Coordinates of C-alpha atoms in Angstrom, one line a residue:
M16 CA 37.3 -28.8 -18.6
L17 CA 35.1 -32.0 -19.6
V18 CA 32.2 -33.9 -17.4
A19 CA 33.2 -37.5 -17.3
A20 CA 31.0 -40.1 -17.2
I21 CA 28.0 -38.5 -15.7
L22 CA 24.6 -40.3 -15.3
G23 CA 22.1 -38.5 -17.1
A24 CA 18.3 -38.7 -16.2
V25 CA 16.2 -40.3 -19.0
P26 CA 12.7 -39.8 -18.3
L27 CA 9.7 -42.7 -18.7
M28 CA 6.6 -41.0 -19.6
G29 CA 4.9 -39.5 -16.8
T30 CA 7.9 -40.1 -14.2
A31 CA 9.7 -36.8 -15.3
S32 CA 11.6 -35.1 -12.6
P33 CA 10.1 -32.2 -11.2
A34 CA 12.6 -30.0 -13.5
V35 CA 11.3 -31.1 -16.7
A36 CA 7.6 -31.8 -15.7
A37 CA 7.4 -28.1 -15.2
D38 CA 8.4 -27.3 -18.4
S39 CA 6.1 -30.4 -20.2
P40 CA 2.9 -29.4 -21.7
K41 CA 1.3 -32.2 -19.6
Q42 CA 1.4 -34.8 -17.5
I43 CA 1.3 -38.3 -19.1
D44 CA 0.4 -41.1 -16.8
D45 CA 3.0 -43.6 -16.1
S46 CA 0.3 -46.8 -16.1
K47 CA -0.3 -45.9 -20.1
V48 CA 1.0 -48.2 -22.5
Y49 CA 1.1 -47.1 -26.2
E50 CA -0.2 -49.0 -28.8
S51 CA 0.8 -47.1 -32.0
E52 CA 3.8 -45.2 -33.5
D53 CA 1.7 -41.8 -34.0
D54 CA 0.7 -42.0 -30.2
I55 CA 4.4 -41.9 -29.4
L56 CA 4.9 -39.3 -32.1
K57 CA 2.4 -37.0 -30.5
A58 CA 3.4 -37.5 -27.2
M59 CA 7.1 -36.5 -28.2
E60 CA 5.6 -33.2 -29.9
Q61 CA 4.1 -32.5 -26.5
W62 CA 7.0 -33.4 -24.5
A63 CA 10.1 -32.4 -26.4
P64 CA 8.5 -29.9 -29.5
V65 CA 11.2 -29.3 -32.1
R66 CA 11.2 -26.1 -34.4
P67 CA 10.8 -26.2 -38.2
A68 CA 14.1 -24.2 -38.3
E69 CA 17.4 -24.0 -35.8
S70 CA 20.5 -22.4 -35.4
V71 CA 23.3 -23.9 -33.3
M72 CA 26.6 -21.4 -32.4
G73 CA 30.4 -22.7 -32.9
Y74 CA 31.2 -26.1 -34.6
P75 CA 27.9 -28.4 -34.2
T76 CA 29.1 -31.5 -32.0
G77 CA 25.7 -32.9 -33.1
I78 CA 27.0 -33.0 -36.8
D79 CA 26.0 -36.4 -38.4
Q80 CA 28.4 -39.3 -37.5
D81 CA 28.6 -43.0 -38.4
A82 CA 29.3 -45.7 -35.3
K83 CA 33.0 -45.0 -35.5
G84 CA 32.7 -41.1 -34.9
N85 CA 33.5 -40.5 -38.8
I86 CA 31.3 -37.6 -40.4
K87 CA 28.7 -38.6 -42.7
S88 CA 29.2 -36.1 -45.6
V89 CA 26.3 -34.3 -47.2
A90 CA 26.3 -33.0 -50.9
L91 CA 25.6 -29.0 -51.4
V92 CA 23.4 -29.8 -54.1
D93 CA 21.3 -31.9 -52.0
V94 CA 21.3 -29.0 -49.2
Q95 CA 20.6 -26.6 -51.7
A96 CA 17.3 -28.4 -52.7
Q97 CA 15.8 -27.6 -49.2
Y98 CA 17.7 -24.5 -48.1
D99 CA 19.1 -21.9 -50.4
V100 CA 22.3 -20.5 -49.2
A101 CA 21.6 -16.8 -49.6
T102 CA 18.4 -17.3 -47.5
A103 CA 20.7 -19.2 -45.2
L104 CA 23.2 -16.9 -44.6
Q105 CA 20.8 -14.1 -43.7
D106 CA 19.0 -16.7 -41.1
A107 CA 22.8 -17.1 -40.1
K108 CA 23.6 -13.5 -39.3
Q109 CA 20.3 -13.0 -37.5
A110 CA 20.8 -16.2 -35.5
A111 CA 24.4 -14.6 -34.5
K112 CA 22.9 -11.4 -33.9
D113 CA 20.4 -13.0 -31.4
Y114 CA 22.8 -14.8 -29.8
A115 CA 25.3 -12.0 -29.0
E116 CA 22.1 -10.0 -27.4
G117 CA 21.1 -12.4 -25.3
M118 CA 17.9 -13.5 -27.1
V119 CA 16.0 -16.9 -26.5
I120 CA 12.9 -18.7 -27.8
D121 CA 10.5 -19.0 -25.0
K122 CA 8.3 -22.3 -24.4
D123 CA 5.6 -20.3 -26.8
G124 CA 7.9 -20.0 -29.8
N125 CA 8.6 -16.4 -28.9
K126 CA 12.0 -14.7 -29.0
V127 CA 12.4 -12.6 -25.7
P128 CA 15.4 -11.4 -23.7
R129 CA 17.2 -14.0 -21.5
P130 CA 15.0 -14.3 -18.6
D131 CA 18.1 -13.7 -16.3
G132 CA 19.2 -10.6 -18.6
M133 CA 22.5 -12.1 -19.0
K134 CA 24.6 -11.8 -22.4
P135 CA 27.2 -14.3 -23.7
P136 CA 30.7 -13.6 -22.5
K137 CA 32.3 -10.6 -24.3
Y138 CA 34.7 -12.8 -26.8
V139 CA 31.9 -15.2 -27.9
A140 CA 29.4 -12.2 -28.4
E141 CA 32.3 -10.6 -30.5
A142 CA 32.8 -13.9 -32.5
A143 CA 28.9 -14.1 -33.5
M144 CA 28.7 -10.4 -34.0
Q145 CA 31.5 -10.7 -36.8
I146 CA 29.3 -13.1 -38.7
A147 CA 25.8 -10.8 -38.0
D148 CA 27.9 -7.6 -39.3
S149 CA 29.4 -8.9 -42.2
S150 CA 28.9 -7.5 -45.8
I151 CA 29.4 -10.3 -47.5
T152 CA 26.0 -11.8 -49.2
D153 CA 27.5 -14.4 -51.5
P154 CA 29.5 -16.9 -49.5
E155 CA 31.8 -19.4 -50.8
T156 CA 30.6 -22.6 -50.9
S157 CA 31.9 -26.0 -50.0
Q158 CA 30.8 -29.0 -52.4
S159 CA 30.3 -31.2 -49.4
T160 CA 30.6 -31.4 -45.5
S161 CA 34.1 -33.1 -46.0
D162 CA 35.1 -30.2 -48.0
N163 CA 36.0 -28.1 -45.0
N164 CA 39.4 -26.8 -44.9
I165 CA 39.8 -23.3 -43.9
A166 CA 43.2 -21.9 -45.0
Q167 CA 44.1 -18.5 -43.9
A168 CA 47.4 -19.1 -45.4
M169 CA 48.2 -20.7 -48.8
S170 CA 49.7 -23.8 -47.4
E171 CA 47.4 -24.2 -44.4
T172 CA 45.2 -27.4 -43.7
N173 CA 43.0 -27.2 -41.0
S174 CA 39.6 -28.5 -40.3
A175 CA 36.3 -26.3 -39.7
K176 CA 36.1 -27.9 -36.3
S177 CA 39.6 -26.9 -35.3
Y178 CA 39.0 -23.4 -36.6
C179 CA 35.8 -23.0 -35.1
N180 CA 36.8 -24.1 -31.4
G181 CA 40.0 -21.9 -31.8
S182 CA 42.3 -25.2 -31.6
Y183 CA 44.3 -25.4 -34.3
H184 CA 47.9 -23.6 -34.7
Y185 CA 49.2 -21.3 -36.9
E186 CA 52.8 -20.5 -37.3
G187 CA 53.3 -22.3 -34.2
A188 CA 51.0 -20.8 -31.9
P189 CA 47.7 -21.2 -30.6
Q190 CA 45.6 -19.0 -32.8
N191 CA 42.7 -18.4 -30.5
T192 CA 43.2 -19.0 -26.7
A193 CA 39.4 -18.0 -26.2
K194 CA 38.4 -21.1 -27.9
A195 CA 35.6 -19.2 -30.2
N196 CA 36.0 -18.4 -33.6
P197 CA 33.3 -17.1 -35.7
C198 CA 31.1 -19.9 -36.6
V199 CA 27.3 -20.9 -36.9
F200 CA 25.2 -23.6 -38.4
V201 CA 21.7 -22.9 -39.7
G202 CA 19.3 -25.6 -40.9
K203 CA 15.9 -26.8 -41.8
L204 CA 14.3 -29.6 -40.3
D205 CA 15.3 -32.9 -42.1
P206 CA 12.0 -34.1 -43.9
T207 CA 13.7 -37.7 -44.3
S208 CA 12.2 -40.4 -42.3
G209 CA 13.4 -40.9 -39.0
S210 CA 15.0 -37.8 -38.7
K211 CA 12.6 -36.5 -36.4
Y212 CA 12.7 -38.2 -32.4
P213 CA 15.1 -40.9 -33.9
K214 CA 14.8 -44.2 -32.2
V215 CA 16.6 -45.5 -29.5
D216 CA 17.0 -49.4 -29.0
G217 CA 14.5 -50.5 -26.2
G218 CA 15.9 -54.1 -25.9
S219 CA 14.5 -57.2 -26.9
G220 CA 10.3 -57.5 -26.8
M221 CA 8.1 -59.6 -24.5
A222 CA 5.7 -61.8 -25.8
G223 CA 3.2 -63.5 -24.2
G224 CA 2.4 -61.1 -21.8
G225 CA 3.4 -60.8 -18.1
K226 CA 5.2 -57.9 -15.7
K227 CA 8.6 -56.3 -16.4
T228 CA 10.7 -53.9 -14.7
Y229 CA 12.9 -51.4 -16.6
T230 CA 15.7 -49.4 -15.4
V231 CA 17.0 -46.6 -17.8
G232 CA 20.1 -43.9 -17.5
G233 CA 23.1 -43.4 -19.5
Q234 CA 26.3 -41.2 -19.4
V235 CA 26.8 -37.6 -20.5
T236 CA 30.1 -36.7 -21.8
E237 CA 31.9 -34.1 -23.5
E238 CA 30.2 -31.4 -22.3
N239 CA 32.0 -28.1 -21.9
S240 CA 31.2 -27.3 -18.3
S241 CA 33.8 -24.4 -18.1
T242 CA 32.8 -20.6 -19.3
S243 CA 35.1 -20.8 -22.2
G244 CA 34.6 -21.0 -25.6
W245 CA 31.0 -22.4 -27.5
S246 CA 28.5 -24.2 -25.5
V247 CA 28.4 -26.8 -28.3
G248 CA 26.6 -30.0 -26.9
G249 CA 28.0 -33.2 -25.9
K250 CA 27.4 -37.3 -26.2
F251 CA 24.9 -39.4 -24.5
T252 CA 25.3 -43.0 -24.1
P253 CA 21.8 -44.8 -23.2
K254 CA 21.6 -47.8 -21.1
L255 CA 18.7 -50.1 -20.1
T256 CA 18.0 -53.0 -17.8
S257 CA 15.2 -55.0 -17.6
T258 CA 13.7 -57.7 -15.1
P259 CA 11.0 -59.9 -15.8
A260 CA 8.8 -60.7 -13.0
D261 CA 8.9 -64.4 -13.4
G262 CA 12.6 -64.3 -13.4
G263 CA 13.0 -65.0 -17.1
K264 CA 15.3 -63.3 -20.0
G265 CA 16.5 -59.7 -18.5
G266 CA 19.6 -58.1 -18.2
E267 CA 21.0 -55.1 -20.3
G268 CA 19.4 -54.0 -23.3
A269 CA 21.4 -54.1 -26.7
L270 CA 21.4 -50.3 -27.1
E271 CA 22.4 -48.2 -29.9
V272 CA 25.9 -46.5 -29.8
S273 CA 26.3 -43.3 -28.2
F274 CA 24.8 -40.2 -30.3
T275 CA 26.0 -37.0 -30.3
Y276 CA 23.7 -33.9 -30.1
S277 CA 24.1 -29.9 -30.3
Y278 CA 22.1 -27.2 -28.4
S279 CA 20.2 -24.5 -30.0
S280 CA 21.5 -21.3 -29.9
T281 CA 18.3 -20.0 -28.4
S282 CA 17.9 -22.3 -25.7
L283 CA 19.1 -22.4 -22.1
N284 CA 18.4 -25.8 -21.3
R285 CA 21.3 -28.0 -20.5
Q286 CA 21.2 -32.1 -20.0
M287 CA 20.4 -32.8 -16.6
T288 CA 22.6 -35.0 -14.1
S289 CA 20.2 -36.8 -12.0
Q290 CA 19.4 -40.2 -10.8
E291 CA 18.1 -43.1 -13.0
D292 CA 14.6 -44.0 -13.8
K293 CA 12.4 -47.2 -13.2
T294 CA 9.2 -48.5 -14.0
E295 CA 7.2 -51.6 -13.9
V296 CA 4.8 -52.5 -16.8
E297 CA 2.6 -55.5 -17.5
F298 CA 1.7 -56.5 -21.1
K299 CA -1.5 -58.3 -22.1
P300 CA -1.4 -62.0 -22.9
D301 CA -2.0 -61.4 -26.5
K302 CA 0.5 -58.5 -27.2
K303 CA 4.2 -58.1 -27.4
G304 CA 5.7 -55.6 -25.1
S305 CA 8.7 -53.3 -25.0
L306 CA 10.4 -50.1 -24.0
Q307 CA 10.3 -47.7 -26.8
G308 CA 13.4 -44.9 -26.6
R309 CA 13.2 -41.7 -28.8
R310 CA 15.8 -38.7 -28.6
D311 CA 14.5 -35.6 -27.5
G312 CA 15.6 -33.8 -30.9
A313 CA 15.9 -34.1 -34.3
Y314 CA 18.4 -33.4 -37.6
Y315 CA 18.6 -30.5 -39.4
I316 CA 19.9 -29.9 -42.9
G317 CA 21.9 -26.6 -43.5
Y318 CA 25.2 -24.9 -43.7
L319 CA 28.2 -24.5 -41.2
F320 CA 29.1 -20.5 -41.9
V321 CA 32.5 -19.9 -41.2
D322 CA 34.0 -16.4 -41.2
Y323 CA 38.0 -15.8 -41.4
Q324 CA 40.4 -13.6 -42.2
G325 CA 43.3 -14.3 -44.8
T326 CA 46.8 -13.3 -44.3
D327 CA 49.4 -12.0 -46.9
K328 CA 49.9 -15.9 -47.6
A329 CA 46.5 -16.5 -48.5
P330 CA 45.3 -17.0 -51.9
G331 CA 43.6 -14.0 -53.6
T332 CA 43.8 -10.6 -51.9
P333 CA 45.8 -10.5 -49.1
E334 CA 43.8 -10.2 -45.7
K335 CA 40.7 -10.5 -47.3
E336 CA 37.6 -11.5 -45.3
H337 CA 36.3 -14.7 -46.1
L338 CA 32.7 -16.2 -45.4
K339 CA 32.3 -19.8 -46.3
A340 CA 29.1 -22.0 -46.4
I341 CA 29.8 -25.8 -45.8
P342 CA 26.7 -28.2 -46.1
A343 CA 26.1 -30.2 -42.8
R344 CA 23.5 -32.5 -41.4
V345 CA 22.7 -32.0 -37.5
Y346 CA 21.1 -33.2 -34.5
V347 CA 19.7 -30.5 -32.3
Q348 CA 18.5 -31.1 -29.1
S349 CA 14.9 -29.6 -28.6
A350 CA 15.2 -26.3 -26.7
Q351 CA 12.2 -27.4 -24.3
T352 CA 13.7 -30.5 -22.6
S353 CA 16.7 -31.2 -20.6
T354 CA 16.9 -35.2 -21.2
P355 CA 18.5 -36.7 -24.1
V356 CA 16.1 -39.5 -24.5
T357 CA 12.3 -40.6 -23.6
Y358 CA 11.1 -44.0 -23.3
F359 CA 7.6 -45.2 -23.6
K360 CA 5.9 -48.4 -22.8
Y361 CA 4.7 -49.9 -25.8
Q362 CA 2.9 -53.0 -27.0
E363 CA 1.7 -54.8 -30.6
P364 CA 0.0 -57.4 -31.4
A365 CA 1.8 -60.6 -30.7
P366 CA 3.4 -62.8 -33.8
Q367 CA 1.0 -65.7 -34.5

């Protein structure tokens, strides 16, 4: 069951909903106007801290895509330069074990049992443990993200996404009605510029000073709200409108296209569904003012590990266990926030 067109809360710094503010390292005054990129990044690190490494159970919804939804492929050689596949496999097995045992990361960065004492449903825990307990130490490696065929039989052509979600058909029958096959992504924070807290277009700037009212919100879609399968993430479409006090240029901002996100395997936070946020700001006469948006997360570069059994028709040893490492770049939502985007009032020197 998918959640359709739900309004997602998008906080302005200092006007977070009570649920988010309680988890925030500190309150930030709504009247503050930021004047440097460094100040915004420092605020984001307090508001939505990201970890140096992350894991995602199942097929990651946040896998890097272009505006049309086509996967951006990364090469094995580029991933290996940052993350050795043997080390990544060890991390993947530990992440799968922690998930199956109901372990999460608290706001202080410590690994602890879930506060509610619950563990994942039996079938997804078993899928996770299949990876955790695998005796394979030298996985098969794909050459790129697009090299992702999972062939249990010799003539099969099945994508990693369909296999991980248990949605592909083998010899005419659904392979997995539980919609959860053994798959886990592990990655390290991508050092490429713009990978941490990617920018969201806040609309046109306002030169010459003056007051402006901004309203921000958006739609959360493709969230899996049922109890079946992996809780892998969703898609967010930001929306911004502005109204100048003098009745000048306003309307909807030219925001970027929707973006997809994954949830960390150690996070219990999920996207909030709440009312939109509104704020008024007055920019100085000698400044150019705008509303700056940042996604509450970061891109990670690593591997999607897929564990599967070959059949008697498969290449190589019949019924042999396979463990494939597929290079990938994945956007992961910060585990410490329940909002997809945070906006900042920002001003810079006006052009002369």
